[in-house]
């Protein structure tokens, strides 16, 4: 059951696509304690749990901390990080008895603060910066059968926000990336080395290095003299290029994209409604397309043609929170402030002020209050909104621009598309990667905890930078993280320019052999992962789920935060501590342990309950659920070589339903189903 | 068996106090591959483990990462942090078969880099910046009986570096601290609130706020008009004050400490040997006593009289890496560099340079190369050494200065003393807290992993800021961390000025009740903790040990990194993940589970193996080892009320040996032993 309530005058976010009648009465759960700002409170029981909130740090159960939906460029993430790149305002309050479990979605583009028992351990408090918010409250269907309240409420929510983006089959292949692949030759070497070492490879991502002076939709001819020919050269080996596109457009007269944007007033404006707003990003001073306008989206989307004409079929959109390194205003203020420190004895009262100044211009709230977006009200009226009141929609609307543009440029193809910033709604247009993480074991563990929330909010196509984007990774962390990464739809090894080189052939011979084996498993599992992904998208289900979503009456399962179900048949329990060669795993039901090593499987029955499972660094261990089978196909070097005819089956189930990808349509062809029988 | 090798011309660090003959042959383990810089390498087996390195991040088993001994002011610690506040160059290479387990200690005051299988997963590589190093290689005694190689090698090492500092009994009480207790009234309120809520309290720490203009050994009379009377007022309630002392002395003519230091040439000098070196810390421009000189130590130690005369019996020494916010030189360079950015279009190539400038002056290597310390060679020659070549000795020598000063000021008392920076050797003079951590669950887990290494290196009196120094703690993290903190010798709740207020009465009523119960357990256990601590100090043993130190042939125990033995009879397995109400615990032998709630115990037998143990937030769960008993005394509000006559016994052992503290001597009275019989 879904109830919808409207408070104030919200903007049209586009998150919900189903028409739901508006309830006039007071919501059945919690209290609205103030209207300006809008604040909703709910009293928790001793054992109340909270699941959801998409891209956010800490546990699967979010109780006990503060979170904030405010799309942010957060190069340093840790447990204290309140805001990530996405704004995913949906969560489920799970009660165990007497009280009813329910889901809530705060549909707004403005900042939302979630106090999940931080200030008062027994109270949830949600405040929206803007008074305009549409609130959806969802309770489980009485006739849901054996489905848990958690799965049922999630399914209802996912239905009203529309089907999740489905990438082409090749989007499930292994992507290699690094900020720092500067030239055609750099990329060619990466591809050749993968071939040389027998490492499967699907795509190479191009970070900002490929552009000319960091101009969107440009290619630096000195580095990539003929990208079209080069793209074709790689495609002959089944390898694709995936270039980056940034949100900011370099302010430069004579640069086509800038000129068009300026001429047509496509850029975000200052308060006067006339001057384009200017802020610094990679190319220096830049302007920002007002992605909240459909005409601007259509224009920006059409610019991808510059690259699709060269044979490109996949993109990642970045810096679209939008990140702003500085504005003209904040930079001037910084220089002015710096002057005041000259010649002083800098003590505790002044030194820390000084030391913060030159780094103080990043992503400032006051900068976000200096420009405007034209957004639509629920009644369809388009008018300027100060950016901070619609901030969280910006990145998601850029994804929509790209998706719609690509669809119109290549109606016969599904394109690969993922973004850094996002909001609920943009899950229909693309996936997300989880941003600039670090080469830390606890960041790998964080990914495990974050994926379920993302799935709840529609982001099925997701994954973290394997091995960590920033900082220095280690051979063992790469091995463990790859063993997790093969189960995430988006599987990408990406790194910062100053991080350790971590292409899979950069480590010891033993490690390279293990990486090869791990990647082979990814390709062996790919038809399963693809099929389960499509089923989850079509049926509004979660591809990746916490144990308790399927076992909500199992007290132990309710607390497991480092194991996951992947599709209908697989459970994983990654090792995420350095120097541990195994771990305790909780089995809510009997399963088959599958140990994959050197391309071969060993199977073993495991009883329900707790078991210590050996997980050597050179093996991948996963579990097949009771009554399920998982097909393992003959591994290939990339999806271009895939044939769906040779496979082994692991597990004891009777049949498995496979989806075949025709690769040529933007809709899911249900007729692509194939039943595999044991 | 200990072998000693001398390479180059090392300085006298004072770490080892036993006379060991120098071996002339090549060490039995590893190879010295270069002499300048000194570099030692060792090839690891597949299952080689590395334990030790004292204050360092990551796991108990340090394999797979890079560490650096370089005493550092590190307000942001995480898995990537290579250097912490201390320099503890001892580790054990644990081999499981065929190869022999051994310990190595690199005795030097210069920077040491440890590559524990980061560059090459099968190689240890240790490089010392200075060519002068004394290398100790320790193998297990053949006649060690049942003692593990790990415990035996550690004991041999601990014997040659001398007995660990033993604080007075009251140093094991609960200390409340915060950067921001500004006045006598602030402190009085803290003490009164603890009384009002029935929360035991032993001491209140005074951070830099109590000083006049951040001048060492001064008291701000506006804030503390009569510290002597106030100190006595608190002592009447059994509560002591523990003020902070910083390494840097404010440069201010007319300020006694500065004048004396300047007049007598006690401060570190620039290269010319004449000008005092100046760098900015809390009071602004400051000078730094050359603690490596015994005359300077004697002088600085005598200055504590200013505060001991007011009734102070405990201190913490801070900022003694030494931290340097800026030097005159680095500040001038920063201002100059900032000028170059004015009026430019700041793009990727320039903006990040700009944004880093004003924060670039902290703790710079080139600043540490601008001044000199007078250090003694092994032959006893005192001469200037560029600071960076003896950097790691600085903080430890400050501790020595304080300890020797206090001993001469109060020969009849043991004083409380702990430091931020340290090196092996200073463990004889004081304890350490583990510096500026954060309110994160993974920082709590880090403490568990760090304590064994500290114990190996002689730092028995140690503990982390409970609940985290920086960032915003939560009620549940405080509860869990307190439940760990009652088992660490140094038990202190400390916070940064901008962190959430976290005195134990600031949370919900239920939480306050639980904190009271947890603190009662600390005081109930205090005689056990004190006794076990003294035994460990006297017998060169580890007060806190990983499971594998007592069970080195147990493969599972070898990998457990989140459980600890505390003294001879207790095992703990703290919950260090949010929203988990229990956890899997590994029992290498049968034990008694003790659940402490509201001042009462419940006991339960647990079989060897893995068990899921419920650990509700309001209870403390610990385990008593096979054949041991642990006395639980009647809880008191602080040690001034302690009477050693009423106790319960938990566990099944036959007797327990208790040490009584007479509180009046700086030596341990072995005759203070009492045998408790069941």
PDB file of N, CA, C and O in Angstrom, chain B residues 107-152:
ATOM      1  N   UNK B 107      67.821  -0.343  16.036  1.00  0.00           N
ATOM      2  CA  UNK B 107      67.999   0.694  17.045  1.00  0.00           C
ATOM      3  C   UNK B 107      68.652   1.913  16.415  1.00  0.00           C
ATOM      4  O   UNK B 107      69.857   1.933  16.167  1.00  0.00           O
ATOM      5  N   UNK B 108      67.833   2.902  16.150  1.00  0.00           N
ATOM      6  CA  UNK B 108      68.301   4.144  15.525  1.00  0.00           C
ATOM      7  C   UNK B 108      67.287   5.244  15.802  1.00  0.00           C
ATOM      8  O   UNK B 108      66.113   4.945  16.049  1.00  0.00           O
ATOM      9  N   UNK B 109      67.732   6.474  15.753  1.00  0.00           N
ATOM     10  CA  UNK B 109      66.807   7.588  15.937  1.00  0.00           C
ATOM     11  C   UNK B 109      66.341   8.176  14.629  1.00  0.00           C
ATOM     12  O   UNK B 109      65.528   9.095  14.586  1.00  0.00           O
ATOM     13  N   UNK B 110      66.829   7.625  13.526  1.00  0.00           N
ATOM     14  CA  UNK B 110      66.479   8.183  12.220  1.00  0.00           C
ATOM     15  C   UNK B 110      65.257   7.478  11.638  1.00  0.00           C
ATOM     16  O   UNK B 110      64.764   6.494  12.177  1.00  0.00           O
ATOM     17  N   UNK B 111      64.806   7.950  10.508  1.00  0.00           N
ATOM     18  CA  UNK B 111      63.653   7.383   9.832  1.00  0.00           C
ATOM     19  C   UNK B 111      63.947   5.950   9.384  1.00  0.00           C
ATOM     20  O   UNK B 111      65.020   5.663   8.852  1.00  0.00           O
ATOM     21  N   UNK B 112      62.982   5.063   9.614  1.00  0.00           N
ATOM     22  CA  UNK B 112      63.126   3.680   9.153  1.00  0.00           C
ATOM     23  C   UNK B 112      61.888   3.321   8.334  1.00  0.00           C
ATOM     24  O   UNK B 112      60.759   3.586   8.752  1.00  0.00           O
ATOM     25  N   UNK B 113      62.108   2.756   7.162  1.00  0.00           N
ATOM     26  CA  UNK B 113      60.984   2.340   6.305  1.00  0.00           C
ATOM     27  C   UNK B 113      60.875   0.822   6.301  1.00  0.00           C
ATOM     28  O   UNK B 113      61.886   0.132   6.118  1.00  0.00           O
ATOM     29  N   UNK B 114      59.682   0.342   6.499  1.00  0.00           N
ATOM     30  CA  UNK B 114      59.421  -1.087   6.537  1.00  0.00           C
ATOM     31  C   UNK B 114      58.515  -1.445   5.362  1.00  0.00           C
ATOM     32  O   UNK B 114      57.364  -0.985   5.310  1.00  0.00           O
ATOM     33  N   UNK B 115      59.019  -2.207   4.445  1.00  0.00           N
ATOM     34  CA  UNK B 115      58.194  -2.686   3.341  1.00  0.00           C
ATOM     35  C   UNK B 115      57.938  -4.164   3.623  1.00  0.00           C
ATOM     36  O   UNK B 115      58.799  -5.018   3.401  1.00  0.00           O
ATOM     37  N   UNK B 116      56.756  -4.436   4.127  1.00  0.00           N
ATOM     38  CA  UNK B 116      56.428  -5.784   4.597  1.00  0.00           C
ATOM     39  C   UNK B 116      55.672  -6.568   3.530  1.00  0.00           C
ATOM     40  O   UNK B 116      54.583  -7.094   3.785  1.00  0.00           O
ATOM     41  N   UNK B 117      56.232  -6.599   2.326  1.00  0.00           N
ATOM     42  CA  UNK B 117      55.551  -7.338   1.271  1.00  0.00           C
ATOM     43  C   UNK B 117      54.624  -6.460   0.455  1.00  0.00           C
ATOM     44  O   UNK B 117      53.713  -6.953  -0.194  1.00  0.00           O
ATOM     45  N   UNK B 118      54.843  -5.147   0.501  1.00  0.00           N
ATOM     46  CA  UNK B 118      54.045  -4.240  -0.330  1.00  0.00           C
ATOM     47  C   UNK B 118      54.582  -4.252  -1.769  1.00  0.00           C
ATOM     48  O   UNK B 118      53.855  -4.578  -2.702  1.00  0.00           O
ATOM     49  N   UNK B 119      55.865  -3.946  -1.914  1.00  0.00           N
ATOM     50  CA  UNK B 119      56.442  -3.901  -3.276  1.00  0.00           C
ATOM     51  C   UNK B 119      56.521  -5.299  -3.869  1.00  0.00           C
ATOM     52  O   UNK B 119      56.238  -5.503  -5.045  1.00  0.00           O
ATOM     53  N   UNK B 120      56.910  -6.245  -3.043  1.00  0.00           N
ATOM     54  CA  UNK B 120      57.020  -7.638  -3.466  1.00  0.00           C
ATOM     55  C   UNK B 120      56.415  -8.451  -2.328  1.00  0.00           C
ATOM     56  O   UNK B 120      56.933  -8.444  -1.213  1.00  0.00           O
ATOM     57  N   UNK B 121      55.321  -9.139  -2.619  1.00  0.00           N
ATOM     58  CA  UNK B 121      54.544  -9.776  -1.557  1.00  0.00           C
ATOM     59  C   UNK B 121      55.364 -10.797  -0.760  1.00  0.00           C
ATOM     60  O   UNK B 121      54.999 -11.159   0.353  1.00  0.00           O
ATOM     61  N   UNK B 122      56.493 -11.242  -1.306  1.00  0.00           N
ATOM     62  CA  UNK B 122      57.262 -12.263  -0.600  1.00  0.00           C
ATOM     63  C   UNK B 122      58.550 -11.711   0.012  1.00  0.00           C
ATOM     64  O   UNK B 122      59.412 -12.464   0.399  1.00  0.00           O
ATOM     65  N   UNK B 123      58.654 -10.404   0.116  1.00  0.00           N
ATOM     66  CA  UNK B 123      59.903  -9.848   0.635  1.00  0.00           C
ATOM     67  C   UNK B 123      59.677  -8.788   1.703  1.00  0.00           C
ATOM     68  O   UNK B 123      58.844  -7.898   1.560  1.00  0.00           O
ATOM     69  N   UNK B 124      60.460  -8.903   2.790  1.00  0.00           N
ATOM     70  CA  UNK B 124      60.538  -7.818   3.774  1.00  0.00           C
ATOM     71  C   UNK B 124      61.759  -6.991   3.418  1.00  0.00           C
ATOM     72  O   UNK B 124      62.825  -7.538   3.145  1.00  0.00           O
ATOM     73  N   UNK B 125      61.584  -5.685   3.425  1.00  0.00           N
ATOM     74  CA  UNK B 125      62.717  -4.808   3.171  1.00  0.00           C
ATOM     75  C   UNK B 125      62.668  -3.675   4.188  1.00  0.00           C
ATOM     76  O   UNK B 125      61.669  -2.987   4.305  1.00  0.00           O
ATOM     77  N   UNK B 126      63.752  -3.517   4.944  1.00  0.00           N
ATOM     78  CA  UNK B 126      63.805  -2.457   5.954  1.00  0.00           C
ATOM     79  C   UNK B 126      64.975  -1.535   5.619  1.00  0.00           C
ATOM     80  O   UNK B 126      66.106  -1.998   5.467  1.00  0.00           O
ATOM     81  N   UNK B 127      64.665  -0.246   5.468  1.00  0.00           N
ATOM     82  CA  UNK B 127      65.728   0.718   5.160  1.00  0.00           C
ATOM     83  C   UNK B 127      65.782   1.787   6.240  1.00  0.00           C
ATOM     84  O   UNK B 127      64.754   2.311   6.650  1.00  0.00           O
ATOM     85  N   UNK B 128      66.989   2.102   6.660  1.00  0.00           N
ATOM     86  CA  UNK B 128      67.182   3.176   7.636  1.00  0.00           C
ATOM     87  C   UNK B 128      67.781   4.367   6.909  1.00  0.00           C
ATOM     88  O   UNK B 128      68.722   4.216   6.131  1.00  0.00           O
ATOM     89  N   UNK B 129      67.233   5.533   7.174  1.00  0.00           N
ATOM     90  CA  UNK B 129      67.747   6.738   6.532  1.00  0.00           C
ATOM     91  C   UNK B 129      69.223   6.933   6.893  1.00  0.00           C
ATOM     92  O   UNK B 129      70.039   7.255   6.051  1.00  0.00           O
ATOM     93  N   UNK B 130      69.532   6.712   8.152  1.00  0.00           N
ATOM     94  CA  UNK B 130      70.897   6.903   8.626  1.00  0.00           C
ATOM     95  C   UNK B 130      71.677   5.609   8.418  1.00  0.00           C
ATOM     96  O   UNK B 130      71.125   4.520   8.479  1.00  0.00           O
ATOM     97  N   UNK B 131      72.953   5.720   8.168  1.00  0.00           N
ATOM     98  CA  UNK B 131      73.751   4.498   8.018  1.00  0.00           C
ATOM     99  C   UNK B 131      74.080   3.896   9.374  1.00  0.00           C
ATOM    100  O   UNK B 131      74.439   2.733   9.463  1.00  0.00           O
ATOM    101  N   UNK B 132      73.976   4.686  10.422  1.00  0.00           N
ATOM    102  CA  UNK B 132      74.309   4.174  11.749  1.00  0.00           C
ATOM    103  C   UNK B 132      73.135   3.480  12.391  1.00  0.00           C
ATOM    104  O   UNK B 132      72.110   4.110  12.662  1.00  0.00           O
ATOM    105  N   UNK B 133      73.256   2.179  12.612  1.00  0.00           N
ATOM    106  CA  UNK B 133      72.151   1.453  13.227  1.00  0.00           C
ATOM    107  C   UNK B 133      72.717   0.274  14.010  1.00  0.00           C
ATOM    108  O   UNK B 133      73.711  -0.344  13.608  1.00  0.00           O
ATOM    109  N   UNK B 134      72.090   0.012  15.145  1.00  0.00           N
ATOM    110  CA  UNK B 134      72.434  -1.201  15.887  1.00  0.00           C
ATOM    111  C   UNK B 134      71.302  -2.190  15.656  1.00  0.00           C
ATOM    112  O   UNK B 134      70.135  -1.864  15.874  1.00  0.00           O
ATOM    113  N   UNK B 135      71.676  -3.364  15.177  1.00  0.00           N
ATOM    114  CA  UNK B 135      70.670  -4.369  14.842  1.00  0.00           C
ATOM    115  C   UNK B 135      70.717  -5.482  15.881  1.00  0.00           C
ATOM    116  O   UNK B 135      71.796  -6.012  16.180  1.00  0.00           O
ATOM    117  N   UNK B 136      69.546  -5.795  16.438  1.00  0.00           N
ATOM    118  CA  UNK B 136      69.441  -6.916  17.371  1.00  0.00           C
ATOM    119  C   UNK B 136      68.592  -7.997  16.714  1.00  0.00           C
ATOM    120  O   UNK B 136      67.519  -7.701  16.190  1.00  0.00           O
ATOM    121  N   UNK B 137      69.091  -9.217  16.740  1.00  0.00           N
ATOM    122  CA  UNK B 137      68.338 -10.346  16.189  1.00  0.00           C
ATOM    123  C   UNK B 137      68.115 -11.353  17.307  1.00  0.00           C
ATOM    124  O   UNK B 137      69.067 -11.755  17.986  1.00  0.00           O
ATOM    125  N   UNK B 138      66.856 -11.708  17.513  1.00  0.00           N
ATOM    126  CA  UNK B 138      66.509 -12.540  18.675  1.00  0.00           C
ATOM    127  C   UNK B 138      65.821 -13.816  18.221  1.00  0.00           C
ATOM    128  O   UNK B 138      64.838 -13.763  17.469  1.00  0.00           O
ATOM    129  N   UNK B 139      66.314 -14.937  18.663  1.00  0.00           N
ATOM    130  CA  UNK B 139      65.626 -16.208  18.398  1.00  0.00           C
ATOM    131  C   UNK B 139      65.147 -16.795  19.716  1.00  0.00           C
ATOM    132  O   UNK B 139      65.637 -16.430  20.797  1.00  0.00           O
ATOM    133  N   UNK B 140      64.202 -17.694  19.622  1.00  0.00           N
ATOM    134  CA  UNK B 140      63.589 -18.254  20.829  1.00  0.00           C
ATOM    135  C   UNK B 140      64.584 -19.145  21.572  1.00  0.00           C
ATOM    136  O   UNK B 140      65.430 -19.806  20.951  1.00  0.00           O
ATOM    137  N   UNK B 141      64.484 -19.140  22.897  1.00  0.00           N
ATOM    138  CA  UNK B 141      65.303 -20.032  23.714  1.00  0.00           C
ATOM    139  C   UNK B 141      64.906 -21.474  23.476  1.00  0.00           C
ATOM    140  O   UNK B 141      63.714 -21.801  23.453  1.00  0.00           O
ATOM    141  N   UNK B 142      65.900 -22.328  23.349  1.00  0.00           N
ATOM    142  CA  UNK B 142      65.609 -23.753  23.169  1.00  0.00           C
ATOM    143  C   UNK B 142      64.925 -24.320  24.423  1.00  0.00           C
ATOM    144  O   UNK B 142      64.028 -25.155  24.336  1.00  0.00           O
ATOM    145  N   UNK B 143      65.319 -23.810  25.571  1.00  0.00           N
ATOM    146  CA  UNK B 143      64.768 -24.343  26.842  1.00  0.00           C
ATOM    147  C   UNK B 143      63.608 -23.510  27.366  1.00  0.00           C
ATOM    148  O   UNK B 143      63.483 -23.296  28.571  1.00  0.00           O
ATOM    149  N   UNK B 144      62.771 -23.019  26.485  1.00  0.00           N
ATOM    150  CA  UNK B 144      61.689 -22.124  26.926  1.00  0.00           C
ATOM    151  C   UNK B 144      60.484 -22.879  27.466  1.00  0.00           C
ATOM    152  O   UNK B 144      59.492 -22.268  27.899  1.00  0.00           O
ATOM    153  N   UNK B 145      60.531 -24.225  27.414  1.00  0.00           N
ATOM    154  CA  UNK B 145      59.420 -25.019  27.948  1.00  0.00           C
ATOM    155  C   UNK B 145      58.183 -24.838  27.094  1.00  0.00           C
ATOM    156  O   UNK B 145      58.260 -24.931  25.867  1.00  0.00           O
ATOM    157  N   UNK B 146      57.056 -24.536  27.740  1.00  0.00           N
ATOM    158  CA  UNK B 146      55.799 -24.419  26.999  1.00  0.00           C
ATOM    159  C   UNK B 146      55.570 -23.028  26.416  1.00  0.00           C
ATOM    160  O   UNK B 146      54.572 -22.772  25.746  1.00  0.00           O
ATOM    161  N   UNK B 147      56.470 -22.133  26.717  1.00  0.00           N
ATOM    162  CA  UNK B 147      56.276 -20.761  26.229  1.00  0.00           C
ATOM    163  C   UNK B 147      56.393 -20.726  24.702  1.00  0.00           C
ATOM    164  O   UNK B 147      57.275 -21.351  24.126  1.00  0.00           O
ATOM    165  N   UNK B 148      55.502 -19.990  24.062  1.00  0.00           N
ATOM    166  CA  UNK B 148      55.533 -19.898  22.598  1.00  0.00           C
ATOM    167  C   UNK B 148      56.767 -19.122  22.163  1.00  0.00           C
ATOM    168  O   UNK B 148      57.339 -18.356  22.943  1.00  0.00           O
ATOM    169  N   UNK B 149      57.176 -19.331  20.919  1.00  0.00           N
ATOM    170  CA  UNK B 149      58.308 -18.550  20.403  1.00  0.00           C
ATOM    171  C   UNK B 149      57.973 -17.059  20.447  1.00  0.00           C
ATOM    172  O   UNK B 149      58.831 -16.231  20.738  1.00  0.00           O
ATOM    173  N   UNK B 150      56.704 -16.715  20.175  1.00  0.00           N
ATOM    174  CA  UNK B 150      56.302 -15.306  20.153  1.00  0.00           C
ATOM    175  C   UNK B 150      56.453 -14.665  21.533  1.00  0.00           C
ATOM    176  O   UNK B 150      57.017 -13.581  21.674  1.00  0.00           O
ATOM    177  N   UNK B 151      55.944 -15.351  22.563  1.00  0.00           N
ATOM    178  CA  UNK B 151      56.087 -14.806  23.914  1.00  0.00           C
ATOM    179  C   UNK B 151      57.546 -14.808  24.359  1.00  0.00           C
ATOM    180  O   UNK B 151      57.998 -13.881  25.028  1.00  0.00           O
ATOM    181  N   UNK B 152      58.261 -15.841  23.982  1.00  0.00           N
ATOM    182  CA  UNK B 152      59.642 -15.952  24.447  1.00  0.00           C
ATOM    183  C   UNK B 152      60.537 -14.879  23.827  1.00  0.00           C
ATOM    184  O   UNK B 152      61.332 -14.233  24.518  1.00  0.00           O
TER     185      UNK B 152
END
